[in-house]
Amino acid sequence: MPTSATRSAASRLSRAVPFLESVRGYRATWLKRDTVGALTVTALLIPEGMAYAELAGLPPTAAFYAAPAGLVLYALFGSSRQLIVAVSAAVAVLSAATVGALAQAGSPRFVVLTAALALMAGLISLLAGVLRLGRIAQFFSASVLTGFVFGLALIIAIKQVPKLFGIKGGDGNFFERLWFLVTHLGSTHLVTLLVGAGSLIMLLALDRVSKRLPAALVVLALSIVVTALLGLDARGVSVVGKVQAGLVPPQVPDVGFGDLLRLLPGASGIALVAFAEAIGPARMLAARHGYEVDANRELVGLGAANMGAGLFQGFSIGCSLSKSAANDAAGARTEVSAMLAAGFTLLVALFLTPLFRLLPEATLGAIVVVAVSGMMDVREMRRLHRMRRADFLGALVALVGVLALDVLPGLLVAVGVSLFLTVYRASVPRLSELGRVPGTLAFGDVRHTPRPLTVPGMLILRPNEGIFFANATALRDEVMTRVRHSGPSLHAVLLDMEVTADLDVPGADMLAALHDDLARRRVTLMLTRVMAPTGRMLERTGVTAKVGAEHLYAQVLDAVVEHLARAPAATPQAQGLVRDGLRRLRMLVEEASTTLDADEGADRERLQTLGRRLGRAESALGEARPGSH
């Protein structure tokens, strides 16, 4: 029988390697589904991987170095059972843009720097996962990411389209490349155009016939056969050429510290994009199959996959939505499908690479164009425009930034826009005025409460974002604006601090200044539902002493009762309103106190005490004629 120490060690190992937990109790009937999923993934991976290797500036064989390591290591350390992490068009282009600034594409130095970049991106992602920084996903705006990926897809496409025409591609940003293409259409190689257009049409047609059919693999095979039969390479159609069989041993890229520093921004960008690209599909697949994914484990899995790709002289990799969807549609149950796909890919690398010698470059270009067309989410852009213009503008800025500034500067624009939108939304002072919900002791936003019961002489406000440096001044100005509009009958302002989990020094200084502003108008500042960290900051900064500890309340109702008991309204009509409200509150308190169980004595005692205070406040108002809210 295993000891507790053994069980504890096994539990720690399962947490470190989620694959062990996934295959615990693996059933033989699952193997068939996982094998079908693996064959489907391999059929998609081979043509797309070779094309994406060229996107990264490397020979097609680089896909066979990067993909198997990525598949296996993500399967071991990632938390999604169906997600496929092998090659990604977006990440490949980011890799080419980063390394292209330091070395000539295709040179030995370019290959080494590309491997080093993958290793660095993996290390950054791995460290982020170990440090539990998975929560950064929520700060990267999904709408901005939509625009960034859309622009990235256009850049990928404009780099591949010249292959379809048999002409050399231009340099520069998207618009410069587009202008170069338009002005050089006269140099189109007709036979190459026929091959490229034919490949494109077949890919689209086969995709319409069946989503499960490996269209890219079918078109790849047909184009090789047609090229061989018709001798298209002798007619000027550019082909891949000799593809070296075999694999390379793992090795650490030989680069200097200066190179690593120059690669660092691109590596950080790749880690961020790979994570943002993977976390959404991973959660979607997990929800479909009834298990949970851990954002931090995803970072670790992506990091391990990229480090493996770098050690095997490959290029940076990421999640493939198309291959993940195909894997899931084929019925894959566990990460075993990814393991098997890695094995099948290795077999192709060892024994079948000579078959790709006559593969036309135009066909590879067509495969890439069709693959990235799914990244151009026009429907989502339209939805953003229809639902919320601010989200659409954020996506549009990111899209145009990528097109005009190229990939890496465009990534910085996308990250900057996401951060700006986050800070801007948090900095806008959104205040809710609270009133009592009729028939209850609860207080809600008066805008969303039918016939809310307000408290005479008291303004109850709740900041709907935490108070911090970016919104403190604007919040103070908004409170004072509402105070001025309330007129001379206002005696107290109650701030509900429920959503301020942690107050910074500028926020505390704002509350002190707000107290002084209100005091000059003979209005009392009261605070309620102050969380412990916020309370400690109020004490350290002297705000508690200035406001007065007696003006800090556990609940909104406590503050309201105290206000009504100490400062009854001046006019008989207002007194009637207060008296009627107190009577209703007292009756509700008494009713609530009688329904508590025996083990809730503390709550009963609190309610009874509150009821007695309400009764005293009610008596203090005399026999004024009750009004009605």
XYZ file of C-alpha atoms in Angstrom:
629
model
C 0.000 0.000 0.000
C 1.463 3.390 -0.923
C 2.471 5.588 1.986
C 1.295 9.170 2.445
C 4.748 10.377 1.370
C 4.487 8.335 -1.833
C 1.020 9.661 -2.555
C 2.227 13.216 -1.901
C 5.161 12.765 -4.290
C 2.857 11.317 -6.940
C 0.478 14.257 -6.520
C 3.316 16.756 -6.942
C 4.513 14.908 -10.058
C 1.007 14.980 -11.536
C 0.777 18.717 -10.944
C 4.173 19.238 -12.592
C 3.337 16.942 -15.528
C -0.435 17.179 -16.227
C -0.113 14.457 -18.895
C 0.209 11.845 -16.130
C -3.146 12.878 -14.673
C -4.836 12.899 -18.096
C -3.794 9.334 -18.992
C -4.514 7.884 -15.567
C -7.145 5.235 -16.241
C -6.563 5.438 -20.007
C -8.937 3.168 -21.894
C -7.963 1.022 -24.855
C -11.022 2.264 -26.758
C -9.581 5.797 -26.669
C -6.470 4.769 -28.625
C -8.351 4.484 -31.912
C -9.750 8.016 -31.567
C -6.390 9.435 -30.516
C -4.724 7.704 -33.477
C -7.264 9.120 -35.940
C -6.715 12.555 -34.395
C -2.944 12.150 -34.745
C -3.177 11.154 -38.415
C -5.457 14.123 -39.089
C -3.067 16.519 -37.348
C -0.074 15.098 -39.235
C -1.867 15.459 -42.569
C -2.422 19.147 -41.836
C 0.919 19.733 -40.148
C 3.234 18.577 -42.918
C 2.171 21.000 -45.676
C 1.418 23.906 -43.316
C 4.584 23.303 -41.318
C 6.759 23.441 -44.414
C 5.017 26.637 -45.530
C 5.311 28.252 -42.099
C 9.007 27.352 -41.933
C 9.480 29.482 -45.034
C 7.465 32.243 -43.334
C 10.030 32.101 -40.546
C 12.819 32.484 -43.134
C 14.025 28.887 -42.851
C 14.091 25.879 -45.202
C 10.931 23.708 -45.113
C 12.756 20.969 -43.184
C 12.894 23.243 -40.126
C 9.255 22.308 -39.479
C 10.347 18.708 -38.922
C 12.810 19.909 -36.270
C 10.432 22.202 -34.413
C 7.073 20.428 -34.570
C 7.812 17.030 -32.935
C 9.530 18.590 -29.932
C 6.717 21.122 -29.554
C 3.997 18.484 -29.783
C 5.580 16.221 -27.174
C 6.602 18.874 -24.648
C 3.291 20.721 -24.725
C 1.469 17.394 -24.351
C 3.538 16.692 -21.235
C 3.334 20.078 -19.534
C 0.279 21.874 -20.961
C -3.155 21.523 -19.413
C -5.321 21.165 -22.553
C -5.950 17.650 -23.844
C -6.955 18.552 -27.404
C -4.905 21.691 -28.133
C -2.167 21.267 -30.773
C 0.993 23.313 -30.306
C 3.262 22.813 -33.291
C 3.523 25.620 -35.855
C 1.789 28.991 -36.025
C 1.726 31.461 -38.898
C 1.530 34.454 -36.563
C 4.487 33.311 -34.458
C 6.527 32.353 -37.542
C 6.153 35.850 -38.984
C 7.087 37.435 -35.656
C 10.190 35.237 -35.610
C 11.190 36.272 -39.137
C 10.648 39.962 -38.336
C 12.776 39.758 -35.198
C 15.708 37.819 -36.644
C 15.529 39.552 -40.035
C 16.714 42.772 -38.393
C 19.898 41.014 -37.257
C 20.857 38.602 -40.042
C 20.267 37.744 -43.686
C 17.404 35.257 -44.157
C 18.683 31.760 -44.935
C 22.206 32.413 -43.651
C 23.748 30.156 -40.964
C 23.626 33.068 -38.510
C 19.914 33.535 -39.249
C 19.258 29.857 -38.429
C 21.178 30.063 -35.144
C 19.478 33.296 -34.070
C 16.051 31.846 -34.920
C 16.729 28.852 -32.675
C 17.987 31.178 -29.920
C 14.841 33.289 -30.264
C 12.622 30.210 -29.799
C 14.642 29.210 -26.760
C 14.330 32.705 -25.236
C 10.607 32.947 -25.952
C 10.144 29.564 -24.310
C 12.156 30.572 -21.264
C 10.148 33.782 -20.833
C 6.874 31.874 -21.094
C 8.107 29.203 -18.698
C 9.177 31.771 -16.092
C 5.844 33.574 -16.448
C 4.032 30.313 -15.740
C 6.220 29.465 -12.730
C 5.637 32.978 -11.366
C 1.876 32.491 -11.926
C 1.459 35.392 -14.313
C -1.310 33.702 -16.291
C -3.687 36.428 -15.198
C -2.055 38.760 -17.739
C -4.437 37.209 -20.277
C -7.300 39.304 -18.946
C -5.378 42.534 -19.594
C -4.841 41.819 -23.294
C -8.008 43.101 -24.911
C -9.698 40.433 -27.035
C -10.970 43.107 -29.426
C -7.476 44.580 -29.865
C -6.101 41.077 -30.417
C -8.716 40.556 -33.148
C -7.411 43.618 -34.991
C -3.764 42.651 -34.476
C -4.296 39.098 -35.785
C -6.319 40.436 -38.743
C -3.478 42.774 -39.692
C -0.922 40.020 -39.174
C -2.883 37.739 -41.517
C -2.852 40.442 -44.205
C 0.927 40.811 -43.848
C 1.396 37.046 -44.117
C -0.820 36.946 -47.195
C 0.921 39.851 -48.965
C 4.255 38.075 -48.484
C 2.889 34.878 -50.073
C 0.826 36.303 -52.951
C 3.900 37.076 -55.125
C 4.660 33.326 -55.124
C 1.296 32.747 -56.814
C 2.311 35.085 -59.643
C 5.882 33.852 -59.907
C 7.369 37.269 -59.163
C 9.721 38.503 -56.495
C 8.133 40.072 -53.435
C 8.903 43.607 -52.318
C 10.155 44.949 -48.996
C 8.751 47.292 -46.390
C 5.368 47.443 -44.731
C 2.087 46.048 -46.051
C 1.261 49.054 -48.231
C 4.742 49.172 -49.773
C 4.591 45.445 -50.559
C 1.096 45.830 -52.026
C 2.227 48.710 -54.263
C 5.252 46.701 -55.419
C 2.991 43.768 -56.309
C 0.533 45.930 -58.251
C 3.285 47.681 -60.212
C 5.044 44.391 -61.108
C 2.066 42.323 -62.224
C 3.394 42.632 -65.756
C 6.225 40.272 -64.777
C 3.814 37.457 -63.894
C 4.981 33.956 -64.867
C 1.905 32.417 -66.511
C 2.605 28.737 -65.701
C 3.320 29.593 -62.070
C 0.092 31.594 -61.915
C -1.829 28.592 -63.224
C -0.255 26.372 -60.560
C -0.908 28.877 -57.781
C -4.468 29.667 -58.864
C -5.230 25.982 -59.382
C -3.907 25.132 -55.924
C -5.929 27.953 -54.390
C -9.150 26.885 -56.116
C -8.693 23.241 -55.154
C -8.002 24.106 -51.512
C -11.198 26.146 -51.288
C -13.246 23.544 -53.177
C -12.057 20.606 -51.077
C -12.698 22.573 -47.897
C -16.298 23.079 -49.013
C -16.684 19.384 -49.827
C -15.602 18.186 -46.372
C -14.080 19.890 -43.350
C -12.481 16.595 -42.296
C -10.666 16.098 -45.599
C -6.947 17.082 -45.347
C -7.246 19.463 -48.288
C -3.730 20.877 -47.915
C -2.159 17.415 -48.019
C -4.235 16.378 -51.043
C -3.304 19.536 -52.978
C 0.351 19.173 -51.965
C 0.472 15.600 -53.275
C -1.357 16.456 -56.512
C 0.899 19.443 -57.218
C 4.006 17.254 -56.815
C 2.566 14.631 -59.178
C 1.539 17.215 -61.799
C 4.936 18.927 -61.587
C 6.711 15.612 -62.123
C 4.477 14.515 -65.020
C 4.572 17.834 -66.885
C 8.129 18.841 -65.980
C 6.922 22.176 -64.630
C 10.229 22.848 -62.875
C 11.891 22.912 -66.289
C 9.296 25.456 -67.444
C 10.295 27.991 -64.837
C 8.032 27.005 -61.934
C 9.964 27.461 -58.707
C 10.045 24.317 -56.561
C 11.291 23.534 -53.054
C 14.258 21.547 -54.372
C 16.312 19.006 -52.463
C 14.997 18.436 -48.956
C 17.506 16.889 -46.595
C 16.218 13.832 -44.741
C 16.919 13.089 -41.113
C 16.977 15.040 -37.877
C 19.473 17.133 -35.975
C 20.689 16.503 -32.423
C 19.698 18.952 -29.693
C 22.194 21.734 -29.055
C 22.285 25.147 -27.401
C 22.501 27.932 -30.039
C 25.915 29.586 -30.124
C 25.032 33.272 -29.661
C 26.499 36.082 -27.609
C 24.997 38.136 -24.795
C 24.546 41.130 -27.111
C 22.489 39.005 -29.511
C 20.297 37.847 -26.644
C 19.608 41.443 -25.630
C 18.633 42.340 -29.194
C 16.349 39.296 -29.374
C 14.680 39.993 -26.024
C 11.877 42.342 -27.247
C 10.896 39.952 -30.026
C 11.058 36.951 -27.686
C 8.761 38.722 -25.225
C 6.349 39.545 -28.032
C 6.329 35.951 -29.260
C 5.671 34.646 -25.742
C 2.773 37.086 -25.356
C 1.202 36.375 -28.760
C 1.613 32.594 -28.402
C -0.138 32.713 -25.022
C -2.905 35.048 -26.180
C -3.399 32.835 -29.247
C -3.625 29.617 -27.190
C -5.583 30.439 -24.040
C -8.917 31.074 -25.797
C -9.045 27.807 -27.795
C -7.726 25.876 -24.784
C -10.578 27.130 -22.587
C -13.129 26.501 -25.338
C -12.010 22.883 -25.783
C -11.868 22.313 -22.026
C -15.420 23.609 -21.570
C -16.613 21.323 -24.368
C -15.113 18.231 -22.695
C -15.792 19.089 -19.063
C -12.345 19.748 -17.604
C -10.379 22.794 -16.504
C -7.316 24.458 -18.014
C -4.833 26.410 -15.937
C -3.479 29.597 -17.542
C -0.185 29.188 -15.701
C 0.168 25.591 -16.870
C -0.498 26.813 -20.416
C 2.402 29.234 -20.096
C 4.637 26.406 -18.849
C 3.515 24.100 -21.670
C 4.064 26.734 -24.365
C 7.419 27.601 -22.824
C 8.577 23.988 -22.800
C 7.419 23.521 -26.411
C 9.346 26.561 -27.644
C 12.467 25.614 -25.712
C 12.333 22.173 -27.302
C 11.938 23.701 -30.765
C 14.929 25.973 -30.141
C 17.145 23.162 -28.876
C 16.411 21.140 -32.023
C 17.349 24.105 -34.288
C 13.747 24.855 -35.188
C 11.768 28.083 -34.921
C 9.283 29.600 -32.511
C 5.951 27.786 -32.404
C 2.467 28.308 -31.029
C -1.081 27.032 -31.014
C -2.779 26.049 -34.257
C -6.531 26.607 -34.081
C -7.195 24.679 -37.322
C -5.215 21.625 -36.249
C -6.661 21.749 -32.716
C -10.190 21.868 -34.145
C -9.397 18.990 -36.527
C -7.914 16.977 -33.678
C -11.040 17.506 -31.600
C -13.387 16.762 -34.528
C -11.519 13.481 -35.141
C -12.463 12.413 -31.610
C -9.120 12.758 -29.805
C -9.583 12.219 -26.068
C -6.140 12.899 -24.594
C -2.688 14.297 -25.303
C -1.737 10.874 -26.671
C -2.926 12.148 -30.076
C -0.260 14.882 -30.010
C 2.389 12.321 -28.979
C 1.426 10.068 -31.874
C 1.384 13.027 -34.298
C 4.949 13.802 -33.233
C 5.925 10.202 -34.023
C 4.266 10.264 -37.454
C 5.992 13.579 -38.257
C 9.365 12.067 -37.330
C 8.715 9.139 -39.674
C 8.026 11.572 -42.520
C 11.212 13.500 -41.697
C 13.317 10.329 -41.709
C 11.965 8.532 -44.760
C 9.665 10.651 -46.947
C 11.339 14.058 -47.373
C 12.756 13.278 -50.881
C 9.145 13.233 -52.112
C 8.878 16.993 -51.527
C 11.652 17.960 -53.995
C 9.190 18.914 -56.768
C 6.718 20.726 -54.517
C 5.937 24.105 -56.191
C 6.513 27.210 -54.111
C 3.229 28.546 -55.515
C 1.385 25.663 -53.868
C 3.024 26.406 -50.532
C 2.015 30.045 -50.935
C -1.586 29.029 -51.670
C -1.653 26.777 -48.588
C -0.513 29.660 -46.398
C -2.989 32.141 -47.886
C -5.920 29.792 -47.297
C -4.689 28.881 -43.809
C -4.410 32.515 -42.668
C -7.668 33.599 -44.277
C -9.417 32.273 -41.185
C -7.448 34.804 -39.132
C -9.153 37.657 -41.014
C -12.270 37.716 -38.870
C -14.492 40.155 -40.752
C -17.584 38.953 -38.894
C -16.026 39.763 -35.519
C -14.921 43.200 -36.700
C -18.468 43.911 -37.829
C -19.818 42.711 -34.486
C -17.435 44.999 -32.613
C -18.534 47.931 -34.778
C -22.171 47.123 -34.104
C -21.846 46.433 -30.377
C -19.351 49.020 -29.128
C -17.500 51.577 -31.204
C -14.659 51.938 -28.657
C -13.782 48.227 -28.980
C -13.941 48.496 -32.774
C -11.624 51.516 -32.780
C -9.156 49.645 -30.557
C -9.159 46.726 -33.001
C -8.809 49.090 -35.978
C -5.849 50.920 -34.425
C -4.084 47.606 -33.827
C -4.848 46.438 -37.387
C -3.597 49.634 -39.046
C -0.584 49.712 -36.707
C 0.522 46.289 -37.924
C -0.005 47.186 -41.580
C 1.739 50.552 -41.409
C 4.542 49.810 -38.935
C 5.161 46.094 -39.572
C 4.856 43.212 -37.145
C 6.948 44.047 -34.075
C 6.045 47.761 -33.875
C 2.447 46.719 -34.561
C 2.621 44.314 -31.624
C 3.800 47.146 -29.393
C 0.899 49.262 -30.653
C -1.538 46.430 -29.852
C -0.133 45.988 -26.342
C -0.108 49.751 -25.812
C -3.724 50.096 -26.952
C -4.772 47.248 -24.631
C -3.047 48.861 -21.656
C -4.441 52.282 -22.543
C -7.998 50.939 -22.758
C -7.567 49.140 -19.424
C -6.255 52.214 -17.607
C -8.693 54.567 -19.350
C -11.739 52.519 -18.419
C -10.541 52.214 -14.830
C -9.772 55.943 -14.648
C -13.213 57.152 -15.740
C -15.176 57.893 -12.549
C -18.218 55.633 -12.586
C -20.309 56.327 -9.521
C -23.574 54.632 -8.626
C -26.030 56.408 -6.356
C -27.604 53.889 -3.988
C -31.133 53.777 -2.628
C -33.032 51.249 -0.542
C -34.810 48.528 -2.499
C -38.501 48.671 -1.432
C -39.479 45.898 0.974
C -35.880 44.942 1.801
C -32.885 46.099 3.804
C -30.705 46.049 0.685
C -29.382 49.089 -1.161
C -28.999 49.124 -4.927
C -28.220 51.445 -7.824
C -31.139 53.870 -8.154
C -30.930 53.583 -11.948
C -31.738 49.879 -11.826
C -34.081 49.746 -8.813
C -37.854 50.218 -9.243
C -39.084 53.084 -7.015
C -35.852 53.381 -4.977
C -36.161 54.864 -1.474
C -33.497 57.535 -0.985
C -32.366 58.766 2.410
C -33.194 62.438 3.196
C -30.074 64.491 3.845
C -27.704 61.692 2.758
C -26.055 60.957 -0.586
C -24.949 57.310 -0.861
C -22.368 56.720 -3.606
C -20.428 53.636 -4.707
C -17.335 53.908 -6.936
C -17.724 51.075 -9.437
C -13.970 50.685 -9.894
C -11.349 50.528 -7.200
C -10.015 53.927 -6.127
C -6.404 54.387 -7.281
C -4.061 57.045 -8.629
C -5.518 57.159 -12.154
C -9.105 57.882 -11.131
C -8.741 59.531 -7.711
C -8.906 63.181 -8.815
C -11.698 62.595 -11.335
C -13.657 60.679 -8.688
C -13.331 63.509 -6.187
C -14.535 66.032 -8.791
C -17.536 63.856 -9.647
C -18.518 63.479 -5.980
C -18.342 67.235 -5.451
C -20.430 67.840 -8.587
C -23.151 65.604 -7.207
C -22.921 67.323 -3.822
C -23.450 70.729 -5.425
C -26.482 69.416 -7.306
C -27.966 68.005 -4.090
C -28.528 71.457 -2.579
C -28.251 72.781 1.013
C -30.360 69.985 2.551
C -27.452 67.529 2.191
C -25.789 66.639 5.526
C -23.778 63.479 4.786
C -22.034 61.676 1.943
C -21.616 57.925 2.393
C -19.007 56.217 0.177
C -19.461 52.466 -0.272
C -15.879 51.120 -0.605
C -16.918 47.578 -1.494
C -14.910 47.295 -4.736
C -11.740 49.018 -3.479
C -9.800 45.935 -2.441
C -6.490 47.754 -1.975
C -6.071 51.517 -1.707
C -2.900 53.317 -2.845
C -1.489 56.514 -1.305
C -2.932 58.895 -3.953
C -6.344 57.315 -3.380
C -6.047 57.822 0.379
C -4.911 61.433 -0.119
C -7.968 62.009 -2.306
C -10.285 60.817 0.483
C -8.591 63.193 2.924
C -9.016 66.101 0.490
C -12.640 65.089 -0.132
C -13.280 65.164 3.616
C -11.930 68.730 3.775
C -14.011 69.834 0.768
C -17.169 68.414 2.317
C -16.396 69.807 5.760
C -16.272 73.313 4.316
C -19.848 72.723 3.158
C -20.815 71.300 6.579
C -21.276 67.870 5.049
C -20.002 64.766 6.856
C -17.973 62.140 4.968
C -18.845 58.569 5.981
C -17.280 55.331 4.714
C -18.733 51.832 4.680
C -17.660 48.297 3.759
C -13.967 49.169 3.993
C -11.837 46.076 3.316
C -8.939 45.247 5.636
C -6.053 46.304 3.300
C -7.860 49.573 2.532
C -8.520 50.126 6.237
C -4.836 49.704 7.054
C -3.880 52.260 4.401
C -6.475 54.712 5.788
C -4.935 54.349 9.240
C -1.324 54.721 8.053
C -2.097 57.854 6.036
C -4.116 59.466 8.850
C -7.397 59.421 6.902
C -9.165 57.392 9.597
C -8.235 59.950 12.232
C -9.383 62.822 9.999
C -12.686 61.239 8.959
C -13.250 59.817 12.419
C -13.388 56.114 13.282
C -17.027 56.642 14.297
C -17.805 57.421 10.645
C -16.588 54.052 9.364
C -19.367 51.468 9.200
C -19.523 47.756 8.481
C -22.642 47.992 6.313
C -24.566 50.654 4.400
C -27.597 50.103 6.634
C -25.566 50.849 9.782
C -24.499 54.221 8.404
C -28.035 55.070 7.254
C -29.529 54.281 10.655
C -26.875 56.335 12.431
C -27.464 59.269 10.108
C -31.237 59.145 10.569
C -30.934 58.844 14.341
C -28.465 61.727 14.750
C -29.606 64.179 12.106
C -33.365 64.031 11.534
C -34.686 66.185 8.738
C -35.793 69.715 9.543
C -39.176 70.028 7.847
C -42.308 68.179 9.036
C -42.725 66.617 5.590
C -39.154 65.335 5.567
C -39.552 64.131 9.179
C -42.581 62.160 8.059
C -40.583 60.578 5.280
C -37.803 59.641 7.693
C -40.229 58.288 10.300
C -42.026 56.139 7.738
C -38.743 54.790 6.437
C -37.516 53.992 9.933
C -40.740 52.200 10.773
C -40.431 50.033 7.666
C -36.786 49.275 8.369
C -37.560 48.357 12.013
C -40.332 45.976 10.966
C -38.062 44.283 8.423
C -35.266 43.937 10.997
C -37.606 42.418 13.570
C -38.979 39.997 10.975
C -35.491 38.980 9.887
C -34.303 38.420 13.473
C -37.096 35.898 14.124
C -36.188 33.722 11.112
C -32.552 33.040 12.065
C -31.503 29.584 13.246
C -30.227 28.909 16.737
C -26.605 28.799 15.554
C -26.888 32.312 14.109
C -27.163 34.016 17.474
C -24.594 36.683 16.647
C -26.576 37.764 13.588
C -29.813 37.761 15.618
C -28.230 39.897 18.320
C -26.940 42.365 15.721
C -30.374 42.658 14.100
C -32.099 43.091 17.452
C -29.641 45.831 18.408
C -30.237 47.495 15.066
C -33.995 47.233 15.629
C -33.733 48.946 19.034
C -31.661 51.756 17.489
C -34.265 52.163 14.769
C -37.002 52.308 17.392
C -35.191 55.033 19.324
C -34.619 57.007 16.119
C -38.279 56.622 15.231
C -39.390 57.841 18.682
C -37.043 60.818 18.490
C -38.946 62.123 15.503
C -42.137 62.621 17.571
C -45.570 62.387 16.085
C -44.826 63.895 12.667
C -47.316 62.793 10.014
C -45.852 59.928 7.979
C -45.251 60.588 4.325
C -44.665 58.090 1.601
C -41.728 57.530 -0.677
